[in-house]
PDB file of C-alpha atoms in Angstrom:
ATOM      1  CA  UNK A 616      75.670  -0.305 -48.781  1.00  0.00           C
ATOM      2  CA  UNK A 617      78.798  -1.879 -50.206  1.00  0.00           C
ATOM      3  CA  UNK A 618      79.667  -3.617 -46.909  1.00  0.00           C
ATOM      4  CA  UNK A 619      76.130  -5.003 -46.744  1.00  0.00           C
ATOM      5  CA  UNK A 620      76.583  -6.595 -50.179  1.00  0.00           C
ATOM      6  CA  UNK A 621      79.923  -8.060 -49.074  1.00  0.00           C
ATOM      7  CA  UNK A 622      78.288  -9.455 -45.929  1.00  0.00           C
ATOM      8  CA  UNK A 623      75.474 -11.027 -47.973  1.00  0.00           C
ATOM      9  CA  UNK A 624      77.964 -12.516 -50.438  1.00  0.00           C
ATOM     10  CA  UNK A 625      79.985 -13.899 -47.514  1.00  0.00           C
ATOM     11  CA  UNK A 626      76.860 -15.486 -46.000  1.00  0.00           C
ATOM     12  CA  UNK A 627      75.887 -17.046 -49.312  1.00  0.00           C
ATOM     13  CA  UNK A 628      79.405 -18.406 -49.829  1.00  0.00           C
ATOM     14  CA  UNK A 629      79.514 -19.867 -46.308  1.00  0.00           C
ATOM     15  CA  UNK A 630      76.164 -21.588 -46.784  1.00  0.00           C
ATOM     16  CA  UNK A 631      77.138 -22.875 -50.256  1.00  0.00           C
ATOM     17  CA  UNK A 632      80.423 -24.257 -48.925  1.00  0.00           C
ATOM     18  CA  UNK A 633      78.746 -25.936 -45.974  1.00  0.00           C
ATOM     19  CA  UNK A 634      76.060 -27.389 -48.241  1.00  0.00           C
ATOM     20  CA  UNK A 635      78.761 -28.749 -50.562  1.00  0.00           C
ATOM     21  CA  UNK A 636      80.582 -30.391 -47.657  1.00  0.00           C
ATOM     22  CA  UNK A 637      77.290 -31.826 -46.405  1.00  0.00           C
ATOM     23  CA  UNK A 638      76.471 -33.308 -49.811  1.00  0.00           C
ATOM     24  CA  UNK A 639      79.941 -34.805 -50.126  1.00  0.00           C
ATOM     25  CA  UNK A 640      79.725 -36.388 -46.702  1.00  0.00           C
ATOM     26  CA  UNK A 641      76.223 -37.617 -47.394  1.00  0.00           C
ATOM     27  CA  UNK A 642      77.344 -39.456 -50.530  1.00  0.00           C
ATOM     28  CA  UNK A 643      79.959 -41.465 -48.704  1.00  0.00           C
ATOM     29  CA  UNK A 644      78.893 -45.078 -48.536  1.00  0.00           C
ATOM     30  CA  UNK A 645      80.270 -45.764 -45.049  1.00  0.00           C
ATOM     31  CA  UNK A 646      78.802 -43.166 -42.746  1.00  0.00           C
ATOM     32  CA  UNK A 647      79.565 -43.568 -39.085  1.00  0.00           C
ATOM     33  CA  UNK A 648      78.907 -41.643 -35.870  1.00  0.00           C
ATOM     34  CA  UNK A 649      81.771 -39.252 -36.589  1.00  0.00           C
ATOM     35  CA  UNK A 650      80.282 -38.443 -40.001  1.00  0.00           C
ATOM     36  CA  UNK A 651      76.874 -37.857 -38.423  1.00  0.00           C
ATOM     37  CA  UNK A 652      78.417 -35.618 -35.772  1.00  0.00           C
ATOM     38  CA  UNK A 653      80.261 -33.627 -38.416  1.00  0.00           C
ATOM     39  CA  UNK A 654      77.089 -33.266 -40.472  1.00  0.00           C
ATOM     40  CA  UNK A 655      75.231 -32.030 -37.400  1.00  0.00           C
ATOM     41  CA  UNK A 656      78.010 -29.578 -36.631  1.00  0.00           C
ATOM     42  CA  UNK A 657      78.111 -28.296 -40.207  1.00  0.00           C
ATOM     43  CA  UNK A 658      74.360 -27.917 -40.457  1.00  0.00           C
ATOM     44  CA  UNK A 659      74.289 -26.300 -37.027  1.00  0.00           C
ATOM     45  CA  UNK A 660      77.034 -23.932 -38.136  1.00  0.00           C
ATOM     46  CA  UNK A 661      75.178 -22.988 -41.312  1.00  0.00           C
ATOM     47  CA  UNK A 662      71.934 -22.383 -39.456  1.00  0.00           C
ATOM     48  CA  UNK A 663      73.736 -20.530 -36.665  1.00  0.00           C
ATOM     49  CA  UNK A 664      75.588 -18.366 -39.184  1.00  0.00           C
ATOM     50  CA  UNK A 665      72.371 -17.476 -40.945  1.00  0.00           C
ATOM     51  CA  UNK A 666      70.525 -16.718 -37.713  1.00  0.00           C
ATOM     52  CA  UNK A 667      73.458 -14.778 -36.294  1.00  0.00           C
ATOM     53  CA  UNK A 668      73.740 -12.689 -39.432  1.00  0.00           C
ATOM     54  CA  UNK A 669      70.076 -11.750 -39.277  1.00  0.00           C
ATOM     55  CA  UNK A 670      70.377  -9.979 -35.922  1.00  0.00           C
ATOM     56  CA  UNK A 671      72.227  -6.865 -34.931  1.00  0.00           C
ATOM     57  CA  UNK A 672      73.083  -3.771 -36.888  1.00  0.00           C
ATOM     58  CA  UNK A 673      75.672  -3.265 -39.609  1.00  0.00           C
ATOM     59  CA  UNK A 674      78.588  -3.017 -37.172  1.00  0.00           C
ATOM     60  CA  UNK A 675      77.619  -6.072 -35.093  1.00  0.00           C
ATOM     61  CA  UNK A 676      76.516  -8.489 -37.848  1.00  0.00           C
ATOM     62  CA  UNK A 677      79.976 -10.023 -38.257  1.00  0.00           C
ATOM     63  CA  UNK A 678      80.266 -10.761 -34.542  1.00  0.00           C
ATOM     64  CA  UNK A 679      76.686 -12.080 -34.425  1.00  0.00           C
ATOM     65  CA  UNK A 680      77.436 -14.336 -37.389  1.00  0.00           C
ATOM     66  CA  UNK A 681      80.550 -15.747 -35.715  1.00  0.00           C
ATOM     67  CA  UNK A 682      78.721 -16.319 -32.425  1.00  0.00           C
ATOM     68  CA  UNK A 683      75.785 -17.933 -34.258  1.00  0.00           C
ATOM     69  CA  UNK A 684      78.137 -20.175 -36.227  1.00  0.00           C
ATOM     70  CA  UNK A 685      79.944 -21.303 -33.083  1.00  0.00           C
ATOM     71  CA  UNK A 686      76.753 -21.922 -31.098  1.00  0.00           C
ATOM     72  CA  UNK A 687      75.197 -23.834 -33.995  1.00  0.00           C
ATOM     73  CA  UNK A 688      78.335 -25.947 -34.354  1.00  0.00           C
ATOM     74  CA  UNK A 689      78.308 -26.901 -30.677  1.00  0.00           C
ATOM     75  CA  UNK A 690      74.587 -27.586 -30.400  1.00  0.00           C
ATOM     76  CA  UNK A 691      74.276 -29.272 -33.800  1.00  0.00           C
ATOM     77  CA  UNK A 692      76.944 -31.797 -32.896  1.00  0.00           C
ATOM     78  CA  UNK A 693      75.623 -32.690 -29.435  1.00  0.00           C
ATOM     79  CA  UNK A 694      72.496 -34.668 -30.278  1.00  0.00           C
ATOM     80  CA  UNK A 695      73.773 -36.084 -33.566  1.00  0.00           C
ATOM     81  CA  UNK A 696      76.859 -37.210 -31.709  1.00  0.00           C
ATOM     82  CA  UNK A 697      75.020 -40.203 -30.319  1.00  0.00           C
ATOM     83  CA  UNK A 698      71.674 -40.564 -32.145  1.00  0.00           C
ATOM     84  CA  UNK A 699      71.170 -42.109 -35.557  1.00  0.00           C
ATOM     85  CA  UNK A 700      68.754 -40.740 -38.184  1.00  0.00           C
ATOM     86  CA  UNK A 701      65.869 -42.928 -37.054  1.00  0.00           C
ATOM     87  CA  UNK A 702      66.172 -41.776 -33.457  1.00  0.00           C
ATOM     88  CA  UNK A 703      66.570 -38.130 -34.425  1.00  0.00           C
ATOM     89  CA  UNK A 704      63.279 -38.448 -36.325  1.00  0.00           C
ATOM     90  CA  UNK A 705      61.648 -40.117 -33.294  1.00  0.00           C
ATOM     91  CA  UNK A 706      62.902 -37.320 -31.041  1.00  0.00           C
ATOM     92  CA  UNK A 707      61.679 -34.618 -33.448  1.00  0.00           C
ATOM     93  CA  UNK A 708      58.247 -36.290 -33.514  1.00  0.00           C
ATOM     94  CA  UNK A 709      58.199 -36.407 -29.721  1.00  0.00           C
ATOM     95  CA  UNK A 710      59.056 -32.698 -29.577  1.00  0.00           C
ATOM     96  CA  UNK A 711      56.227 -31.894 -32.026  1.00  0.00           C
ATOM     97  CA  UNK A 712      53.743 -33.975 -30.022  1.00  0.00           C
ATOM     98  CA  UNK A 713      54.840 -32.342 -26.771  1.00  0.00           C
ATOM     99  CA  UNK A 714      54.467 -28.850 -28.228  1.00  0.00           C
ATOM    100  CA  UNK A 715      51.018 -29.739 -29.601  1.00  0.00           C
ATOM    101  CA  UNK A 716      49.602 -31.503 -26.541  1.00  0.00           C
ATOM    102  CA  UNK A 717      51.389 -30.527 -23.332  1.00  0.00           C
ATOM    103  CA  UNK A 718      50.533 -27.514 -21.210  1.00  0.00           C
ATOM    104  CA  UNK A 719      53.335 -25.289 -19.951  1.00  0.00           C
ATOM    105  CA  UNK A 720      55.714 -27.109 -17.556  1.00  0.00           C
ATOM    106  CA  UNK A 721      54.212 -30.533 -18.412  1.00  0.00           C
ATOM    107  CA  UNK A 722      57.183 -32.627 -19.559  1.00  0.00           C
ATOM    108  CA  UNK A 723      57.500 -35.587 -21.891  1.00  0.00           C
ATOM    109  CA  UNK A 724      60.379 -38.031 -21.571  1.00  0.00           C
ATOM    110  CA  UNK A 725      61.741 -39.476 -24.809  1.00  0.00           C
ATOM    111  CA  UNK A 726      63.981 -42.497 -24.304  1.00  0.00           C
ATOM    112  CA  UNK A 727      66.277 -44.027 -26.858  1.00  0.00           C
ATOM    113  CA  UNK A 728      65.312 -47.557 -27.833  1.00  0.00           C
ATOM    114  CA  UNK A 729      68.898 -48.238 -28.896  1.00  0.00           C
ATOM    115  CA  UNK A 730      70.955 -46.581 -26.164  1.00  0.00           C
ATOM    116  CA  UNK A 731      69.833 -47.467 -22.643  1.00  0.00           C
ATOM    117  CA  UNK A 732      71.454 -44.441 -21.009  1.00  0.00           C
ATOM    118  CA  UNK A 733      70.104 -41.811 -23.406  1.00  0.00           C
ATOM    119  CA  UNK A 734      66.961 -39.723 -22.941  1.00  0.00           C
ATOM    120  CA  UNK A 735      65.598 -36.253 -23.580  1.00  0.00           C
ATOM    121  CA  UNK A 736      63.162 -34.484 -21.264  1.00  0.00           C
ATOM    122  CA  UNK A 737      61.076 -32.039 -23.323  1.00  0.00           C
ATOM    123  CA  UNK A 738      59.345 -29.270 -21.387  1.00  0.00           C
ATOM    124  CA  UNK A 739      57.308 -26.385 -22.804  1.00  0.00           C
ATOM    125  CA  UNK A 740      58.198 -23.423 -20.571  1.00  0.00           C
ATOM    126  CA  UNK A 741      56.289 -20.443 -21.961  1.00  0.00           C
ATOM    127  CA  UNK A 742      53.533 -19.576 -24.419  1.00  0.00           C
ATOM    128  CA  UNK A 743      53.544 -16.280 -26.303  1.00  0.00           C
ATOM    129  CA  UNK A 744      52.380 -14.662 -29.518  1.00  0.00           C
ATOM    130  CA  UNK A 745      54.544 -13.186 -32.260  1.00  0.00           C
ATOM    131  CA  UNK A 746      53.080 -11.582 -35.387  1.00  0.00           C
ATOM    132  CA  UNK A 747      49.689 -13.102 -34.472  1.00  0.00           C
ATOM    133  CA  UNK A 748      51.126 -16.646 -34.435  1.00  0.00           C
ATOM    134  CA  UNK A 749      51.109 -18.965 -31.423  1.00  0.00           C
ATOM    135  CA  UNK A 750      54.629 -19.516 -30.111  1.00  0.00           C
ATOM    136  CA  UNK A 751      56.279 -21.569 -27.387  1.00  0.00           C
ATOM    137  CA  UNK A 752      59.567 -21.709 -25.585  1.00  0.00           C
ATOM    138  CA  UNK A 753      60.741 -25.147 -24.541  1.00  0.00           C
ATOM    139  CA  UNK A 754      63.699 -26.915 -22.982  1.00  0.00           C
ATOM    140  CA  UNK A 755      65.401 -30.143 -23.946  1.00  0.00           C
ATOM    141  CA  UNK A 756      67.375 -31.778 -21.164  1.00  0.00           C
ATOM    142  CA  UNK A 757      69.552 -34.320 -22.953  1.00  0.00           C
ATOM    143  CA  UNK A 758      70.900 -37.062 -20.686  1.00  0.00           C
ATOM    144  CA  UNK A 759      73.655 -39.427 -21.780  1.00  0.00           C
ATOM    145  CA  UNK A 760      76.066 -41.379 -19.537  1.00  0.00           C
ATOM    146  CA  UNK A 761      74.766 -39.437 -16.508  1.00  0.00           C
ATOM    147  CA  UNK A 762      75.796 -36.171 -18.195  1.00  0.00           C
ATOM    148  CA  UNK A 763      73.208 -33.556 -19.034  1.00  0.00           C
ATOM    149  CA  UNK A 764      73.016 -30.862 -21.691  1.00  0.00           C
ATOM    150  CA  UNK A 765      70.276 -28.234 -21.505  1.00  0.00           C
ATOM    151  CA  UNK A 766      69.063 -26.615 -24.720  1.00  0.00           C
ATOM    152  CA  UNK A 767      66.464 -23.845 -24.886  1.00  0.00           C
ATOM    153  CA  UNK A 768      64.481 -23.206 -28.050  1.00  0.00           C
ATOM    154  CA  UNK A 769      61.698 -20.941 -29.286  1.00  0.00           C
ATOM    155  CA  UNK A 770      59.233 -21.975 -31.967  1.00  0.00           C
ATOM    156  CA  UNK A 771      56.185 -20.424 -33.624  1.00  0.00           C
ATOM    157  CA  UNK A 772      53.479 -21.910 -35.761  1.00  0.00           C
ATOM    158  CA  UNK A 773      53.670 -21.018 -39.424  1.00  0.00           C
ATOM    159  CA  UNK A 774      50.638 -20.309 -41.627  1.00  0.00           C
ATOM    160  CA  UNK A 775      50.205 -24.074 -42.162  1.00  0.00           C
ATOM    161  CA  UNK A 776      50.213 -24.807 -38.417  1.00  0.00           C
ATOM    162  CA  UNK A 777      53.704 -26.336 -38.297  1.00  0.00           C
ATOM    163  CA  UNK A 778      56.175 -25.444 -35.548  1.00  0.00           C
ATOM    164  CA  UNK A 779      59.165 -23.522 -36.895  1.00  0.00           C
ATOM    165  CA  UNK A 780      62.218 -22.486 -34.918  1.00  0.00           C
ATOM    166  CA  UNK A 781      62.510 -18.741 -34.395  1.00  0.00           C
ATOM    167  CA  UNK A 782      65.412 -16.897 -35.972  1.00  0.00           C
ATOM    168  CA  UNK A 783      66.449 -15.283 -32.703  1.00  0.00           C
TER     169      UNK A 783
END
C-alpha cells in the first residue's frame, strides 16, 4: 500500500512539473517551432506517463510509466514538430470528421495549406465496443519530405458522443 502511495505521488509530481514547464513555455512571447515541438513532447510525455502508469500490476507500473513517457514524448513531438496550432486544429477536425463519417478502411487525406509536402492519411481500421460505447481504431500516416510516420490510435465515444482516446 505504501509503494502505491509513493507511485501516485510520483505521478502527480511528474504531471505538475510538466504542467509548470508547459505554462512557462506558453507564456513566452516568441514561440517558435522548437518551442511547439518541446510543448508537444512534454504534453505527450505527461499523457504517456499517465497512461503507462494506469496499466500493469504493482511490480510493472514503473516500467509501464517509463515506456508510456518515452512513447508519448516521441509521438507528441512528431506532429507538432512541423504543424502550427491552426493546422493541428484543422487536422484534429479532419480526424473527428473521418471517425464520424468514414466506414472502415475508407481513408481521408488531410493536406497542409502551409507546407506543400505535408499530409496525413487518416484511416479507420476497426470498429468495436467497449463498456457499451462505440469505439474505433484508426491509423494516421504522416508524410513530410517524403518520409512517413505511422501512428495507430484507439478512441471511444464518451457519454456526450465525443471521441476520446483510450487509455491503453
